């Protein structure tokens, strides 16, 4: 099926007092049964038929003609953009048409400038959007400290086993629920919806060429799962000057259905019973597809003066309505009071959004369709094609030659073609044959054309951000890492801004899928993460906060991620940061699989054990301090004892040295002729030492030393002259 089944109607409508600025709901307003029944019946998700079966043939005919006429109005409004997009597509596919100028079948080579730009973009965007870790990340908001159970005394109820509180909502449950939602939706997109990743790959190649693409998100009751399919912008007609999808008066999608699909829809009730099989679209092919227009628009089918949002499917050729279904749910219907009668009337109805628009670049005219390389590179690509073909044509003329032949030279033939080893008989009146043949001179390709071609190609690469540094043609070893990273950053400036637009559009698409899971998911389903099967419930989506893409909107290149990881590597040992989280991010940047199996999971420490370890460390530190203090005291005592002993010894040694010096001086004087026994000297000519308290102590200490006896000169005590 091609549209989303509507939501179930709540048991009781909530209404509000009239407010001219924002109509709200109020419970004191009684809604008329006719409006209530119609809105409820048409928004019932269990319906198998469609609203068109309740309308008369005349109204259906009017609706069918209106849909086709307004679809053609929107097509005419975007005609110029549509032509440019198709031309860009042909350039990217290198489709060439036979040329008749300057001669039939002249050179018509197309340079792959646009093709290279699109492929380089897809090569960076597709892996960034669909990473190894998944696609979707659950978002947790609010307090995640848990909700304790309240006891009879009004305080938290305690758990007798742990001594802590009993939890109604355990701490961290909000984040765990968000993780389950992210894992489940990633599994849905990559496993349950195998077409999603394939369409993503296709869209990343088409988007830079056309400049715009769409994703249509809905629940398919036949398949029993969500669908989010790629729709080419060429098949979605919107008024060119519409401000946005939300405010556009209508959105028309071109559907191509084969005859067997039409019959299947008729039998299943998707198409109304009144819709007969149209005649063959191609008389020569009975299986040729038929073109339908599925238009998301507003119609006043309940005849209350307010146009409600619907989806109308009409056969293009016959203008016959095949299906009409509601494009709203009762959550989006808001009532208010009529100011004159007081009756309940519809204030507004918020339509359900099915389409997500992906833009490559914003439209420079402010229109709704984005722009791509088709609008930016087409003039440069066509100019480069012209120059290249002129070079080839000039070389062709120079190689093939040509010229004029005089009438006097008869060859008996029209065109002259020579074979190797062949002699041709000619009628010539004598003289040189070359005098009757005048070849045209062709100079060949101009060197200026080569320079112009190189200039155009460089300009085109600059526009498409396809630089040598990004395509891997420049070796990083030839430049410093700083210069290399600077070139990469500059080359990715334009691409990063485009990636942010894609990231924003992907978030909008994921929010649509999140809403569908909240409505249509079974009470409990299983999904796989790695080798394990896990479970999730619809209540998780009802209580969850939301989702966002797993990819980083600020980074698209692996080298950007690795450079950030290297920066974090310097901080992993800093006690102020979480080293384990830094290690995880570094491995994610390097695309290491099974990170949870590599990083060692540390168990929570036992607080009692930590207290005992702390007490033991305090005791060890106290004992160590006591030992150090006792050692310091002993060292001080030894130092003081050494000072008491060594100071007199040093004085005695000084006196002995002085005594020996005086003795040497005296002996030197005897040799010079001084008489022995001169006054003031002893028998040896040495003056005796005077008694002093210090000398007495030294003398006593020396007397007690080993080797002190007869024959050893001892200073006299009390001033008596000593004997040698």
XYZ file of C-alpha atoms in Angstrom:
724
model
C 0.000 0.000 0.000
C 1.136 3.529 -0.691
C -0.212 5.443 2.282
C -0.229 5.199 6.048
C -3.228 3.688 7.793
C -4.884 6.244 10.073
C -4.800 6.139 13.844
C -7.501 4.849 16.150
C -9.904 7.387 17.617
C -9.572 7.969 21.392
C -12.542 6.991 23.582
C -13.570 10.561 24.314
C -12.730 13.808 22.558
C -11.246 16.576 24.633
C -12.460 20.079 23.790
C -11.528 23.580 24.872
C -12.849 27.087 25.033
C -12.487 29.176 21.907
C -9.225 31.034 21.542
C -8.632 33.160 18.452
C -4.869 32.659 18.669
C -4.595 28.967 19.570
C -7.747 26.808 19.533
C -7.596 24.402 22.466
C -9.783 21.585 23.747
C -12.656 21.746 26.213
C -14.751 18.981 27.770
C -17.932 21.050 28.060
C -18.565 21.215 24.295
C -20.853 18.622 22.752
C -19.703 17.641 19.257
C -22.434 16.914 16.737
C -22.789 13.232 15.957
C -22.457 13.722 12.216
C -19.031 15.370 12.452
C -17.907 13.013 15.172
C -18.967 9.880 13.329
C -17.408 10.931 10.076
C -14.118 11.975 11.606
C -13.945 8.845 13.708
C -14.910 6.503 10.879
C -12.556 8.044 8.352
C -9.639 8.041 10.795
C -10.181 4.432 11.900
C -7.039 2.364 11.375
C -9.058 -0.855 11.094
C -10.813 0.251 7.888
C -10.372 -1.996 4.853
C -12.379 0.110 2.396
C -11.911 3.758 1.460
C -13.885 6.973 1.701
C -14.499 7.153 -2.050
C -17.139 4.424 -1.739
C -19.291 6.766 0.359
C -19.300 9.551 -2.248
C -21.506 9.847 -5.287
C -20.204 9.529 -8.840
C -20.562 13.231 -9.637
C -18.457 14.316 -6.678
C -15.831 11.684 -7.474
C -15.637 12.895 -11.074
C -15.131 16.479 -9.883
C -12.440 15.412 -7.427
C -10.634 13.388 -10.102
C -10.526 16.260 -12.584
C -9.448 18.706 -9.869
C -6.586 16.449 -8.776
C -5.203 16.034 -12.302
C -5.641 19.704 -13.211
C -3.837 20.954 -10.099
C -1.129 18.323 -10.538
C -0.431 19.767 -13.994
C -0.340 23.271 -12.520
C 2.394 22.182 -10.118
C 4.270 20.463 -12.936
C 4.278 23.651 -14.986
C 5.536 25.680 -12.006
C 8.640 23.482 -11.701
C 9.206 22.959 -15.427
C 12.524 24.831 -15.564
C 13.933 23.020 -12.542
C 12.677 19.701 -13.921
C 14.471 20.269 -17.252
C 17.734 21.165 -15.507
C 17.490 18.096 -13.292
C 16.941 15.759 -16.252
C 19.830 17.364 -18.157
C 22.073 16.896 -15.132
C 21.015 13.278 -14.884
C 21.921 12.678 -18.542
C 25.309 14.329 -18.022
C 26.025 12.158 -14.996
C 25.012 9.057 -16.962
C 27.154 10.345 -19.889
C 24.318 10.017 -22.347
C 25.281 11.650 -25.637
C 23.249 12.394 -28.753
C 24.598 12.120 -32.328
C 25.965 15.443 -33.592
C 25.643 16.939 -37.058
C 28.048 19.869 -36.542
C 30.728 20.498 -37.709
C 30.042 17.303 -39.650
C 27.769 14.313 -39.114
C 28.819 12.034 -36.264
C 31.359 14.511 -34.954
C 32.991 13.904 -31.587
C 30.590 14.092 -28.626
C 32.553 12.913 -25.584
C 31.204 13.835 -22.118
C 33.703 14.414 -19.337
C 32.733 12.580 -16.105
C 33.031 15.703 -13.936
C 29.530 15.426 -12.501
C 29.785 11.653 -12.190
C 33.012 11.924 -10.195
C 31.542 14.585 -7.924
C 28.451 12.468 -7.193
C 30.486 9.312 -6.573
C 32.892 11.097 -4.220
C 29.982 12.541 -2.276
C 28.266 9.164 -1.953
C 31.528 7.500 -0.936
C 31.744 9.806 2.097
C 28.067 10.251 2.968
C 26.787 6.674 2.767
C 29.287 5.132 5.254
C 28.785 8.091 7.593
C 25.006 7.612 7.613
C 25.035 3.800 7.889
C 27.881 2.974 10.251
C 28.913 -0.326 11.804
C 27.436 0.739 15.146
C 23.968 1.230 13.677
C 21.764 4.044 12.428
C 19.569 5.159 15.339
C 20.466 6.382 18.812
C 17.845 6.701 21.531
C 17.614 10.043 23.317
C 17.109 10.208 27.080
C 15.877 13.398 28.688
C 14.936 14.338 32.211
C 16.036 12.932 35.545
C 17.454 9.405 35.410
C 18.085 9.023 39.172
C 15.178 6.584 39.544
C 11.833 6.704 41.350
C 11.809 4.978 44.784
C 8.808 3.149 46.177
C 7.007 5.059 48.933
C 6.454 3.253 52.232
C 3.651 3.644 54.819
C 5.527 6.393 56.615
C 5.676 8.509 53.502
C 9.403 7.897 52.990
C 11.230 5.554 50.641
C 10.600 1.856 51.272
C 13.846 0.077 52.148
C 15.063 -3.263 50.845
C 15.975 -5.530 53.810
C 18.659 -7.342 51.830
C 20.632 -4.383 50.531
C 19.541 -1.761 53.019
C 18.867 0.623 50.148
C 15.532 1.855 48.811
C 13.203 -0.245 46.702
C 12.830 1.230 43.225
C 9.650 1.709 41.276
C 11.846 2.902 38.391
C 15.499 1.862 38.884
C 18.242 4.432 38.349
C 19.441 4.513 34.764
C 16.234 3.028 33.382
C 15.619 6.042 31.129
C 18.973 5.558 29.424
C 18.504 1.788 29.181
C 15.108 2.333 27.527
C 16.667 4.792 25.092
C 19.380 2.245 24.258
C 16.751 -0.438 23.595
C 14.842 1.884 21.272
C 17.992 2.810 19.358
C 19.068 -0.807 18.955
C 15.573 -1.909 17.898
C 15.096 0.820 15.301
C 18.573 0.183 13.886
C 17.642 -3.469 13.528
C 14.379 -2.494 11.840
C 16.113 -0.333 9.248
C 18.990 -2.691 8.511
C 17.332 -6.100 8.939
C 13.537 -5.905 8.940
C 13.458 -3.319 6.113
C 16.183 -4.528 3.728
C 15.164 -1.988 1.101
C 16.068 0.938 3.389
C 19.852 0.605 3.189
C 19.737 -0.120 -0.535
C 17.592 2.966 -1.111
C 19.968 5.012 1.039
C 22.899 3.997 -1.140
C 20.908 4.893 -4.258
C 19.760 8.208 -2.822
C 23.303 9.297 -1.924
C 24.289 8.937 -5.607
C 21.197 10.654 -7.039
C 20.902 13.486 -4.509
C 24.055 15.441 -5.530
C 23.018 15.318 -9.188
C 19.351 16.301 -8.945
C 19.730 18.331 -5.735
C 16.678 16.949 -3.947
C 15.228 13.581 -2.920
C 12.332 12.277 -0.836
C 11.657 9.457 1.568
C 8.090 8.236 2.087
C 7.407 6.706 5.501
C 4.272 4.698 6.290
C 2.985 1.492 7.866
C 2.078 -1.298 5.440
C -0.649 -3.516 6.957
C -0.149 -6.171 4.250
C 3.521 -6.599 5.190
C 2.878 -5.899 8.871
C 5.824 -3.525 9.241
C 7.017 0.000 8.637
C 8.241 1.133 5.234
C 10.461 4.079 4.384
C 11.103 4.074 0.642
C 13.097 6.365 -1.638
C 11.087 8.531 -4.041
C 12.822 10.472 -6.790
C 12.235 14.220 -6.770
C 11.330 13.946 -10.447
C 8.277 11.897 -9.377
C 7.104 14.306 -6.654
C 5.313 17.391 -7.967
C 5.017 20.321 -5.559
C 4.329 23.917 -6.414
C 7.776 25.343 -7.055
C 7.228 28.383 -4.839
C 5.821 26.513 -1.830
C 7.640 27.435 1.388
C 7.831 23.939 2.865
C 6.241 20.508 2.786
C 4.138 21.367 5.831
C 2.611 24.449 4.203
C 2.375 23.163 0.614
C -1.304 22.987 -0.498
C -0.728 19.630 -2.188
C 1.964 17.044 -2.832
C 1.542 14.773 -5.869
C 3.496 11.564 -6.338
C 3.606 9.719 -9.644
C 2.810 6.019 -9.150
C 3.378 3.387 -11.819
C 1.319 0.257 -11.211
C 1.240 -2.879 -13.311
C -2.151 -4.401 -14.246
C -1.757 -7.261 -11.771
C -1.061 -4.775 -8.954
C -4.197 -2.812 -9.848
C -6.300 -5.965 -9.746
C -4.740 -6.935 -6.430
C -5.663 -3.540 -4.953
C -9.232 -3.841 -6.271
C -9.723 -7.243 -4.651
C -8.168 -6.270 -1.325
C -10.350 -3.153 -1.040
C -7.460 -0.748 -1.341
C -9.100 0.549 -4.511
C -12.844 1.122 -4.484
C -15.307 -1.352 -6.010
C -16.433 1.330 -8.429
C -12.940 1.543 -9.955
C -12.762 -0.699 -13.020
C -9.602 -1.859 -14.708
C -8.510 0.880 -17.163
C -7.674 0.019 -20.763
C -4.142 -1.057 -21.608
C -1.598 1.731 -21.320
C 0.265 0.423 -24.383
C -1.628 -1.392 -27.171
C 1.496 -3.432 -27.921
C 2.165 -4.403 -24.293
C -0.630 -5.684 -22.070
C 1.691 -5.572 -19.036
C 2.694 -1.943 -19.496
C 2.347 0.025 -16.234
C -0.418 2.569 -15.668
C 0.302 6.006 -14.241
C -1.558 7.114 -11.122
C -1.328 10.381 -9.218
C -1.365 10.030 -5.431
C -2.092 13.530 -4.193
C -1.846 14.623 -0.565
C -4.291 17.513 -0.385
C -7.276 18.966 1.466
C -10.977 18.385 0.702
C -14.158 19.345 2.533
C -15.875 15.963 2.490
C -17.877 16.381 5.721
C -19.345 19.629 4.369
C -18.595 21.713 7.461
C -16.749 24.448 5.557
C -13.266 23.292 6.660
C -11.091 21.260 4.278
C -9.584 18.172 5.924
C -6.312 16.534 4.797
C -6.760 13.425 2.629
C -4.845 11.215 0.227
C -6.514 10.901 -3.184
C -5.326 8.371 -5.786
C -6.447 9.085 -9.375
C -5.715 7.357 -12.677
C -3.923 9.910 -14.846
C -5.405 9.087 -18.241
C -9.041 8.514 -17.248
C -9.066 10.929 -14.245
C -11.010 8.335 -12.252
C -10.654 8.259 -8.468
C -9.358 4.926 -7.172
C -8.987 5.695 -3.468
C -9.514 8.403 -0.841
C -8.232 7.963 2.689
C -7.737 10.239 5.677
C -4.354 11.891 6.252
C -4.944 12.751 9.900
C -5.532 11.095 13.246
C -7.820 12.144 16.035
C -4.848 13.401 18.040
C -4.440 16.070 15.390
C -8.104 17.161 15.358
C -8.798 20.221 17.515
C -12.298 21.544 18.214
C -13.579 24.868 19.445
C -16.926 26.591 20.036
C -18.748 28.480 17.361
C -18.993 32.075 18.641
C -22.569 32.515 17.404
C -24.252 29.148 18.029
C -21.945 27.687 20.692
C -21.766 24.419 18.772
C -18.516 22.530 18.444
C -16.678 23.089 15.201
C -13.333 21.938 13.883
C -10.695 24.542 14.669
C -7.818 22.895 12.839
C -6.555 19.481 11.772
C -2.841 18.743 11.751
C -2.028 16.444 8.808
C 0.236 13.430 9.127
C 3.573 13.943 7.389
C 4.574 11.116 5.058
C 7.429 12.666 3.092
C 10.881 13.676 4.282
C 12.776 16.009 1.959
C 16.536 15.690 1.601
C 18.241 18.754 0.115
C 21.772 18.830 -1.239
C 21.971 22.632 -1.370
C 19.266 25.223 -0.661
C 17.565 26.669 -3.697
C 19.132 30.032 -4.541
C 15.693 31.288 -5.623
C 14.067 30.335 -2.341
C 11.967 27.613 -3.985
C 11.130 24.302 -2.360
C 13.324 22.084 -4.547
C 16.985 21.911 -3.627
C 19.883 22.349 -6.004
C 22.762 20.054 -6.811
C 25.631 19.622 -9.193
C 23.124 19.705 -12.036
C 22.591 23.427 -11.498
C 26.169 24.224 -10.438
C 28.330 22.085 -12.715
C 26.211 21.788 -15.854
C 27.576 24.979 -17.544
C 31.172 24.070 -16.667
C 30.698 20.450 -17.699
C 29.153 21.442 -21.029
C 31.931 23.980 -21.719
C 34.594 21.382 -20.922
C 32.811 18.892 -23.207
C 32.844 21.450 -26.051
C 36.561 22.166 -25.665
C 37.444 18.480 -25.489
C 35.389 17.675 -28.583
C 37.015 20.563 -30.480
C 40.444 19.112 -29.619
C 39.381 15.686 -30.873
C 37.817 17.100 -34.054
C 40.963 19.135 -34.799
C 43.109 16.028 -34.370
C 40.725 14.112 -36.631
C 41.072 16.699 -39.410
C 44.837 16.690 -39.070
C 44.972 12.900 -39.224
C 42.534 12.224 -42.054
C 43.576 15.130 -44.301
C 41.695 16.137 -47.504
C 41.951 18.759 -50.230
C 41.345 19.489 -53.937
C 42.151 17.569 -57.147
C 42.481 19.367 -60.496
C 40.336 18.418 -63.536
C 43.361 17.547 -65.559
C 43.981 14.529 -63.389
C 41.587 11.696 -64.194
C 41.412 8.856 -61.675
C 38.328 7.161 -63.192
C 36.788 6.989 -59.713
C 35.068 9.095 -57.121
C 36.722 8.609 -53.766
C 40.296 7.375 -53.858
C 41.179 4.678 -51.334
C 44.564 3.053 -51.455
C 45.613 -0.425 -50.398
C 49.058 -1.551 -49.423
C 51.115 -2.692 -52.410
C 48.604 -1.432 -54.961
C 49.381 0.769 -57.996
C 46.593 2.923 -59.419
C 46.480 3.856 -63.129
C 45.656 7.525 -63.731
C 45.208 9.642 -66.850
C 47.718 12.441 -66.664
C 49.108 14.587 -69.486
C 52.556 14.251 -68.025
C 54.306 16.147 -65.324
C 54.042 15.634 -61.591
C 50.732 14.385 -60.225
C 51.237 16.454 -57.090
C 50.803 19.584 -59.172
C 47.125 18.646 -59.646
C 46.542 17.745 -55.972
C 46.207 20.524 -53.351
C 45.825 19.146 -49.792
C 44.239 21.313 -47.094
C 46.534 22.220 -44.237
C 45.206 21.496 -40.689
C 47.299 22.651 -37.773
C 45.818 20.172 -35.334
C 44.702 20.868 -31.761
C 45.595 24.245 -30.335
C 47.700 24.314 -27.145
C 45.419 27.044 -25.866
C 42.511 24.603 -25.873
C 44.451 22.287 -23.573
C 44.991 25.127 -21.115
C 41.315 26.112 -21.265
C 40.270 22.510 -20.692
C 42.516 22.230 -17.634
C 41.163 25.491 -16.249
C 37.545 24.349 -16.651
C 38.222 20.996 -15.019
C 39.934 22.665 -12.036
C 37.034 25.051 -11.597
C 34.554 22.188 -11.703
C 36.508 20.247 -9.075
C 36.558 23.330 -6.893
C 32.764 23.605 -7.083
C 32.228 19.910 -6.370
C 34.859 19.833 -3.586
C 36.598 16.929 -5.338
C 40.202 17.754 -4.479
C 43.225 15.508 -4.856
C 43.687 15.517 -1.093
C 40.182 14.072 -0.647
C 40.327 11.509 -3.438
C 43.548 9.999 -2.088
C 45.741 11.047 -5.024
C 48.190 13.063 -2.879
C 50.488 11.115 -0.585
C 50.459 12.301 3.022
C 54.180 11.499 3.324
C 55.026 14.438 1.069
C 53.745 17.039 3.538
C 53.652 17.689 7.246
C 50.692 16.344 9.257
C 49.600 19.896 10.070
C 49.428 20.900 6.409
C 47.700 17.639 5.521
C 44.991 18.094 8.175
C 44.509 21.729 7.154
C 43.940 20.729 3.532
C 41.466 18.042 4.545
C 39.580 20.476 6.754
C 39.357 23.078 3.990
C 38.291 20.471 1.467
C 35.502 19.257 3.740
C 34.082 22.680 4.611
C 31.451 22.580 1.891
C 30.726 18.900 2.404
C 30.241 19.312 6.160
C 27.481 21.862 5.635
C 25.731 19.481 3.227
C 26.081 16.667 5.724
C 24.373 18.711 8.431
C 21.322 19.112 6.167
C 21.215 15.366 5.581
C 21.603 14.727 9.298
C 18.645 17.012 10.031
C 16.494 15.303 7.385
C 17.404 11.844 8.667
C 16.367 12.869 12.179
C 12.960 13.906 10.805
C 12.573 10.543 9.072
C 13.490 8.639 12.228
C 10.910 10.597 14.209
C 8.234 9.437 11.748
C 9.314 5.822 12.223
C 9.342 6.310 16.001
C 5.723 7.471 15.864
C 4.708 4.444 13.809
C 6.301 2.107 16.362
C 4.455 3.878 19.141
C 1.165 3.172 17.334
C 1.535 -0.083 15.399
C 4.242 -2.057 17.198
C 3.076 -5.244 18.904
C 2.959 -5.352 22.684
C 6.323 -7.110 22.740
C 8.686 -7.951 19.892
C 12.160 -9.416 19.580
C 15.125 -7.937 17.804
C 18.733 -8.935 17.382
C 21.833 -7.080 18.493
C 24.973 -8.883 17.479
C 24.509 -12.536 18.374
C 21.858 -11.915 21.042
C 18.101 -11.610 20.741
C 16.514 -8.958 22.938
C 12.973 -7.733 23.628
C 11.214 -4.384 23.479
C 7.622 -3.335 24.121
C 5.307 -0.723 22.695
C 5.288 0.883 26.149
C 8.991 1.658 25.712
C 8.117 3.888 22.767
C 5.174 5.428 24.604
C 7.417 6.361 27.549
C 10.562 7.130 25.556
C 11.899 10.577 24.767
C 12.843 10.274 21.087
C 15.597 9.296 18.680
C 18.331 10.861 16.603
C 20.874 9.570 14.065
C 23.835 7.631 15.362
C 26.140 9.574 13.052
C 27.881 12.772 14.106
C 26.528 15.817 12.288
C 29.923 17.551 12.586
C 32.106 14.732 11.235
C 31.878 12.829 7.987
C 35.449 11.650 7.333
C 37.284 8.909 9.213
C 40.352 11.135 9.413
C 38.338 13.711 11.347
C 37.284 11.081 13.856
C 40.820 9.773 14.221
C 42.234 13.251 14.778
C 39.763 13.822 17.606
C 40.587 10.417 19.045
C 44.286 11.301 19.069
C 43.467 14.469 20.979
C 41.535 12.472 23.590
C 44.407 9.987 23.878
C 46.471 12.681 25.581
C 43.823 13.064 28.300
C 43.018 9.433 29.096
C 45.338 9.391 32.179
C 44.004 12.661 33.533
C 42.090 11.927 36.782
C 39.512 14.563 35.859
C 38.225 12.619 32.823
C 36.735 9.169 32.244
C 39.562 7.160 30.745
C 37.325 4.205 29.911
C 34.986 6.363 27.839
C 37.961 7.898 26.025
C 39.220 4.415 25.202
C 35.802 3.469 23.840
C 35.638 6.543 21.606
C 39.115 5.916 20.275
C 38.118 2.382 19.294
C 34.910 3.619 17.712
C 36.881 6.142 15.645
C 39.103 3.310 14.440
C 36.000 1.184 13.584
C 37.033 -1.608 15.937
C 34.227 -4.205 16.197
C 32.978 -5.782 19.441
C 34.289 -3.015 21.683
C 32.379 -4.350 24.700
C 34.299 -7.620 24.427
C 37.642 -5.813 24.339
C 37.194 -3.318 27.172
C 37.389 -5.010 30.532
C 34.236 -4.548 32.549
C 35.125 -3.427 36.089
C 32.819 -4.551 38.864
C 31.547 -2.069 41.408
C 33.784 -1.966 44.501
C 32.494 -3.265 47.853
C 32.270 -0.247 50.208
C 33.065 -2.383 53.316
C 36.153 -3.777 51.619
C 37.212 -0.281 50.614
C 36.846 0.851 54.249
C 38.981 -2.036 55.523
C 41.644 -1.331 52.928
C 41.644 2.311 53.954
C 42.088 1.449 57.643
C 44.972 -0.890 56.814
C 46.661 1.790 54.729
C 46.320 4.266 57.641
C 47.946 1.789 60.042
C 50.803 1.155 57.636
C 51.338 4.868 57.155
C 51.361 5.421 60.958
C 53.921 2.666 61.526
C 56.075 4.011 58.725
C 55.948 7.505 60.220
C 56.978 6.177 63.682
C 59.946 4.318 62.212
C 61.086 7.374 60.310
C 60.791 9.523 63.445
C 62.878 7.061 65.541
C 65.484 6.843 62.791
C 65.755 10.621 62.658
C 66.307 10.735 66.442
C 69.087 8.157 66.245
C 70.832 10.012 63.446
C 70.650 13.233 65.436
C 72.158 11.520 68.522
C 75.034 10.080 66.502
C 75.682 13.448 64.944
C 75.877 15.125 68.356
C 78.217 12.410 69.668
C 80.503 12.789 66.682
C 80.663 16.539 67.226
C 81.734 16.074 70.932
C 84.565 13.696 70.046
C 85.801 15.147 66.810
C 86.106 18.799 67.858
C 88.993 18.230 70.459
C 90.641 15.770 68.088
C 90.659 18.315 65.320
C 92.195 20.925 67.639
C 94.916 18.454 68.711
C 95.708 17.579 65.107
C 96.046 21.255 64.258
C 98.480 21.778 67.131
C 100.533 18.729 66.100
C 100.790 19.961 62.562
C 101.876 23.359 63.806
C 104.438 21.652 66.097
C 105.859 19.683 63.210
C 106.044 22.812 61.060
C 107.950 24.640 63.794
C 110.295 21.672 64.140
C 111.026 21.742 60.433
C 111.681 25.466 60.611
C 114.091 24.962 63.540
C 116.033 22.258 61.738
C 116.289 24.476 58.727
C 117.702 27.256 60.938
C 120.416 24.930 62.430
C 121.629 24.129 59.013
C 121.857 27.821 58.372
C 124.292 28.301 61.402
C 122.104 29.157 64.415
C 123.652 27.898 67.722
C 121.946 25.089 69.520
C 120.223 25.841 72.790
C 119.344 29.388 71.845
C 117.069 31.163 74.225
C 113.447 30.381 73.710
C 114.198 26.909 72.334
C 114.615 23.481 73.829
C 117.544 21.266 73.313
C 116.388 20.601 69.796
C 115.664 24.241 69.063
C 111.919 23.838 69.304
C 109.887 26.133 71.477
C 107.713 24.301 74.054
C 103.907 24.478 73.918
C 102.222 26.539 76.531
C 99.763 24.969 78.843
C 96.133 25.705 78.230
C 92.869 24.032 79.087
C 92.524 22.808 75.553
C 96.088 21.596 75.408
C 95.701 19.739 78.666
C 92.710 17.872 77.278
C 94.544 17.017 74.090
C 97.611 15.926 75.996
C 95.588 13.644 78.157
C 93.798 12.182 75.165
C 97.072 11.635 73.289
C 98.656 10.045 76.301
C 95.960 7.461 76.335
C 96.315 6.705 72.606
C 98.216 3.616 71.520
C 101.917 4.227 70.854
C 102.307 7.100 73.303
C 105.273 6.337 75.610
C 109.065 6.933 76.074
C 110.681 8.665 73.237
C 107.447 10.387 72.287
C 107.516 14.117 72.702
C 104.819 15.171 75.128
C 103.961 18.765 75.916
C 104.527 19.713 79.566
C 101.575 20.569 81.751
C 101.568 23.836 83.710
C 104.168 25.480 81.499
C 107.181 23.195 82.406
C 109.611 22.788 79.518
C 109.271 19.508 77.791
C 112.218 17.190 77.081
C 112.796 15.608 73.720
